Amino acid sequence: KKAGDSSLGSIARRMLGPRAPRPCPIQRHCQSVSKAYHAAMRILVVDDDAMMRLLVSQALSASGYSVATASGGNEALACVRQKTPDLILLDVTMPDVDGFSVCRELRKIEDFKNIPVIMLTALDDVKSIGSAYEAGATDFIIKPINWHILVQRVNYVLRASEAFSALRTSQSRLEHAQR
């Protein structure tokens, strides 16, 4: 045994050999369903920093999501009107229209008021976080971003959004049936 060779990866390689076992047919099916589910989800990434747009897009694309980008608030509003996303990742500080204003604008429009919005920003003071939620944000992530946590929070917010959508549909059907 080499000194310092006690990592989980090296232990797993010793136990499993050089290759991990092939997934069973059920695991392969679940993996393909998960990728197809993510590919059907459209996420709009809005940030004036081109590198941040690229990094966020790559993290989400690697998880199977369909990603569109916008470099500012006005472009984001135009993109949303053109093709409604399932979730928006929105930077707070942008030169044309700030993220708080974009979020407030989206919440005023009936067709867009239920789109989950996760604010991304380096502002971590209590006032900024409060302003994000007052503007209608669903969640708030502080930069620098932990990419694994970003993907997990996106997964969670999308699942919650679908659950609320299903609840609204059920309530509507119940109201219609009671008339």
Tab-separated table of C-alpha atoms in Angstrom:
chain	number	residue	atom	x	y	z
A	1	LYS	CA	0.000	0.000	0.000
A	2	LYS	CA	1.267	3.456	-0.941
A	3	ALA	CA	1.474	6.120	1.729
A	4	GLY	CA	-1.597	8.346	1.639
A	5	ASP	CA	-3.543	5.902	-0.561
A	6	SER	CA	-6.550	5.674	1.729
A	7	SER	CA	-9.003	7.868	-0.179
A	8	LEU	CA	-12.502	6.555	-0.754
A	9	GLY	CA	-11.800	6.371	-4.489
A	10	SER	CA	-8.732	4.190	-4.012
A	11	ILE	CA	-10.549	1.977	-1.496
A	12	ALA	CA	-13.438	1.563	-3.930
A	13	ARG	CA	-11.037	0.720	-6.782
A	14	ARG	CA	-9.349	-1.921	-4.625
A	15	MET	CA	-12.707	-3.398	-3.618
A	16	LEU	CA	-14.360	-3.211	-7.037
A	17	GLY	CA	-11.354	-3.620	-9.252
A	18	PRO	CA	-10.476	-1.161	-12.017
A	19	ARG	CA	-14.063	-0.948	-13.258
A	20	ALA	CA	-17.239	-0.291	-11.373
A	21	PRO	CA	-19.984	-2.849	-11.927
A	22	ARG	CA	-22.353	-2.132	-14.793
A	23	PRO	CA	-25.708	-0.752	-13.719
A	24	CYS	CA	-28.644	-3.118	-13.851
A	25	PRO	CA	-31.393	-2.480	-16.445
A	26	ILE	CA	-33.579	-0.686	-13.880
A	27	GLN	CA	-30.718	1.669	-12.946
A	28	ARG	CA	-30.042	2.386	-16.631
A	29	HIS	CA	-33.740	3.130	-17.189
A	30	CYS	CA	-33.856	5.487	-14.180
A	31	GLN	CA	-30.721	7.289	-15.374
A	32	SER	CA	-32.147	7.754	-18.871
A	33	VAL	CA	-35.504	8.968	-17.484
A	34	SER	CA	-33.672	11.470	-15.244
A	35	LYS	CA	-31.627	12.815	-18.183
A	36	ALA	CA	-34.748	13.059	-20.356
A	37	TYR	CA	-36.572	14.878	-17.532
A	38	HIS	CA	-33.734	17.387	-17.127
A	39	ALA	CA	-33.432	17.902	-20.900
A	40	ALA	CA	-37.112	18.847	-21.008
A	41	MET	CA	-36.545	21.553	-18.378
A	42	ARG	CA	-35.562	24.973	-19.736
A	43	ILE	CA	-33.444	27.228	-17.540
A	44	LEU	CA	-32.652	30.852	-18.327
A	45	VAL	CA	-29.336	32.107	-16.908
A	46	VAL	CA	-29.146	35.909	-16.667
A	47	ASP	CA	-25.839	37.568	-15.790
A	48	ASP	CA	-23.892	40.460	-17.296
A	49	ASP	CA	-20.624	38.577	-16.614
A	50	ALA	CA	-19.952	36.330	-19.634
A	51	MET	CA	-17.713	33.987	-17.624
A	52	MET	CA	-20.385	33.485	-14.946
A	53	ARG	CA	-23.002	32.774	-17.650
A	54	LEU	CA	-20.654	30.204	-19.180
A	55	LEU	CA	-19.823	28.492	-15.867
A	56	VAL	CA	-23.444	28.308	-14.706
A	57	SER	CA	-24.576	27.084	-18.136
A	58	GLN	CA	-21.915	24.365	-18.192
A	59	ALA	CA	-22.797	23.174	-14.676
A	60	LEU	CA	-26.486	22.894	-15.605
A	61	SER	CA	-25.854	21.435	-19.077
A	62	ALA	CA	-23.618	18.776	-17.529
A	63	SER	CA	-26.634	17.794	-15.409
A	64	GLY	CA	-28.746	17.468	-18.530
A	65	TYR	CA	-30.690	20.727	-18.435
A	66	SER	CA	-31.523	22.797	-21.499
A	67	VAL	CA	-29.978	26.236	-20.890
A	68	ALA	CA	-30.511	29.629	-22.513
A	69	THR	CA	-28.640	32.774	-21.509
A	70	ALA	CA	-29.213	36.517	-21.377
A	71	SER	CA	-26.661	39.216	-20.608
A	72	GLY	CA	-28.985	41.697	-18.944
A	73	GLY	CA	-32.406	42.408	-17.508
A	74	ASN	CA	-34.041	43.717	-20.689
A	75	GLU	CA	-32.748	40.765	-22.699
A	76	ALA	CA	-34.027	38.409	-19.988
A	77	LEU	CA	-37.544	39.848	-20.168
A	78	ALA	CA	-37.490	39.496	-23.969
A	79	CYS	CA	-36.288	35.879	-23.706
A	80	VAL	CA	-39.032	35.019	-21.203
A	81	ARG	CA	-41.696	36.493	-23.486
A	82	GLN	CA	-40.299	34.557	-26.448
A	83	LYS	CA	-40.012	31.135	-24.771
A	84	THR	CA	-41.075	30.714	-21.160
A	85	PRO	CA	-38.406	28.952	-19.083
A	86	ASP	CA	-39.109	26.523	-16.248
A	87	LEU	CA	-36.674	28.390	-13.976
A	88	ILE	CA	-34.622	31.594	-14.061
A	89	LEU	CA	-31.203	32.085	-12.465
A	90	LEU	CA	-30.941	35.868	-12.168
A	91	ASP	CA	-27.968	38.036	-11.219
A	92	VAL	CA	-28.860	40.981	-8.999
A	93	THR	CA	-26.329	43.575	-10.157
A	94	MET	CA	-26.551	44.289	-13.891
A	95	PRO	CA	-25.933	47.531	-15.799
A	96	ASP	CA	-29.280	47.919	-17.591
A	97	VAL	CA	-31.982	46.659	-15.218
A	98	ASP	CA	-31.146	45.112	-11.852
A	99	GLY	CA	-32.339	41.613	-10.957
A	100	PHE	CA	-34.758	42.867	-8.287
A	101	SER	CA	-36.600	44.962	-10.916
A	102	VAL	CA	-36.664	42.067	-13.401
A	103	CYS	CA	-38.109	39.763	-10.749
A	104	ARG	CA	-40.770	42.329	-9.751
A	105	GLU	CA	-41.705	42.781	-13.428
A	106	LEU	CA	-42.064	39.019	-13.925
A	107	ARG	CA	-44.320	38.731	-10.863
A	108	LYS	CA	-46.692	41.363	-12.314
A	109	ILE	CA	-47.350	39.309	-15.484
A	110	GLU	CA	-49.921	36.546	-14.970
A	111	ASP	CA	-48.253	34.041	-17.307
A	112	PHE	CA	-44.865	34.468	-15.617
A	113	LYS	CA	-45.689	34.986	-11.943
A	114	ASN	CA	-45.147	31.323	-11.048
A	115	ILE	CA	-41.761	30.860	-12.740
A	116	PRO	CA	-39.234	30.075	-9.993
A	117	VAL	CA	-36.466	32.678	-9.775
A	118	ILE	CA	-33.171	31.996	-8.022
A	119	MET	CA	-31.167	35.172	-7.464
A	120	LEU	CA	-27.377	34.906	-7.854
A	121	THR	CA	-25.231	37.621	-6.303
A	122	ALA	CA	-22.140	38.551	-4.375
A	123	LEU	CA	-24.328	40.740	-2.139
A	124	ASP	CA	-24.732	38.809	1.088
A	125	ASP	CA	-26.096	41.460	3.411
A	126	VAL	CA	-29.464	41.008	5.107
A	127	LYS	CA	-31.001	43.956	3.206
A	128	SER	CA	-30.140	42.457	-0.229
A	129	ILE	CA	-31.460	39.039	0.728
A	130	GLY	CA	-34.667	40.617	2.045
A	131	SER	CA	-34.997	42.688	-1.138
A	132	ALA	CA	-34.677	39.545	-3.259
A	133	TYR	CA	-37.510	37.803	-1.451
A	134	GLU	CA	-39.648	40.975	-1.417
A	135	ALA	CA	-39.186	41.201	-5.201
A	136	GLY	CA	-40.583	37.671	-5.502
A	137	ALA	CA	-37.462	35.502	-5.631
A	138	THR	CA	-37.899	31.823	-4.856
A	139	ASP	CA	-34.355	31.344	-3.565
A	140	PHE	CA	-31.064	33.205	-3.196
A	141	ILE	CA	-27.528	31.896	-3.851
A	142	ILE	CA	-24.452	33.865	-2.860
A	143	LYS	CA	-21.368	33.994	-5.106
A	144	PRO	CA	-18.856	32.397	-5.256
A	145	ILE	CA	-21.066	29.490	-6.197
A	146	ASN	CA	-20.617	25.913	-5.052
A	147	TRP	CA	-21.558	24.161	-8.332
A	148	HIS	CA	-22.803	20.945	-6.733
A	149	ILE	CA	-25.090	22.887	-4.390
A	150	LEU	CA	-26.329	25.032	-7.287
A	151	VAL	CA	-27.444	21.949	-9.233
A	152	GLN	CA	-29.091	20.420	-6.147
A	153	ARG	CA	-30.993	23.627	-5.389
A	154	VAL	CA	-32.117	23.887	-9.018
A	155	ASN	CA	-33.344	20.278	-8.830
A	156	TYR	CA	-35.226	20.998	-5.617
A	157	VAL	CA	-36.801	24.256	-6.820
A	158	LEU	CA	-37.975	22.613	-10.054
A	159	ARG	CA	-39.533	19.685	-8.144
A	160	ALA	CA	-41.269	22.103	-5.775
A	161	SER	CA	-42.503	24.182	-8.709
A	162	GLU	CA	-43.993	21.103	-10.344
A	163	ALA	CA	-45.702	20.129	-7.077
A	164	PHE	CA	-47.250	23.611	-6.741
A	165	SER	CA	-48.355	23.499	-10.374
A	166	ALA	CA	-50.034	20.139	-9.811
A	167	LEU	CA	-51.718	21.520	-6.686
A	168	ARG	CA	-53.036	24.563	-8.595
A	169	THR	CA	-54.389	22.252	-11.319
A	170	SER	CA	-56.113	20.044	-8.734
A	171	GLN	CA	-57.627	23.064	-6.975
A	172	SER	CA	-58.901	24.411	-10.273
A	173	ARG	CA	-60.499	21.056	-11.162
A	174	LEU	CA	-62.103	20.825	-7.739
A	175	GLU	CA	-63.525	24.344	-8.016
A	176	HIS	CA	-64.864	23.545	-11.471
A	177	ALA	CA	-66.427	20.281	-10.273
A	178	GLN	CA	-68.139	22.024	-7.337
A	179	ARG	CA	-69.929	24.528	-9.589
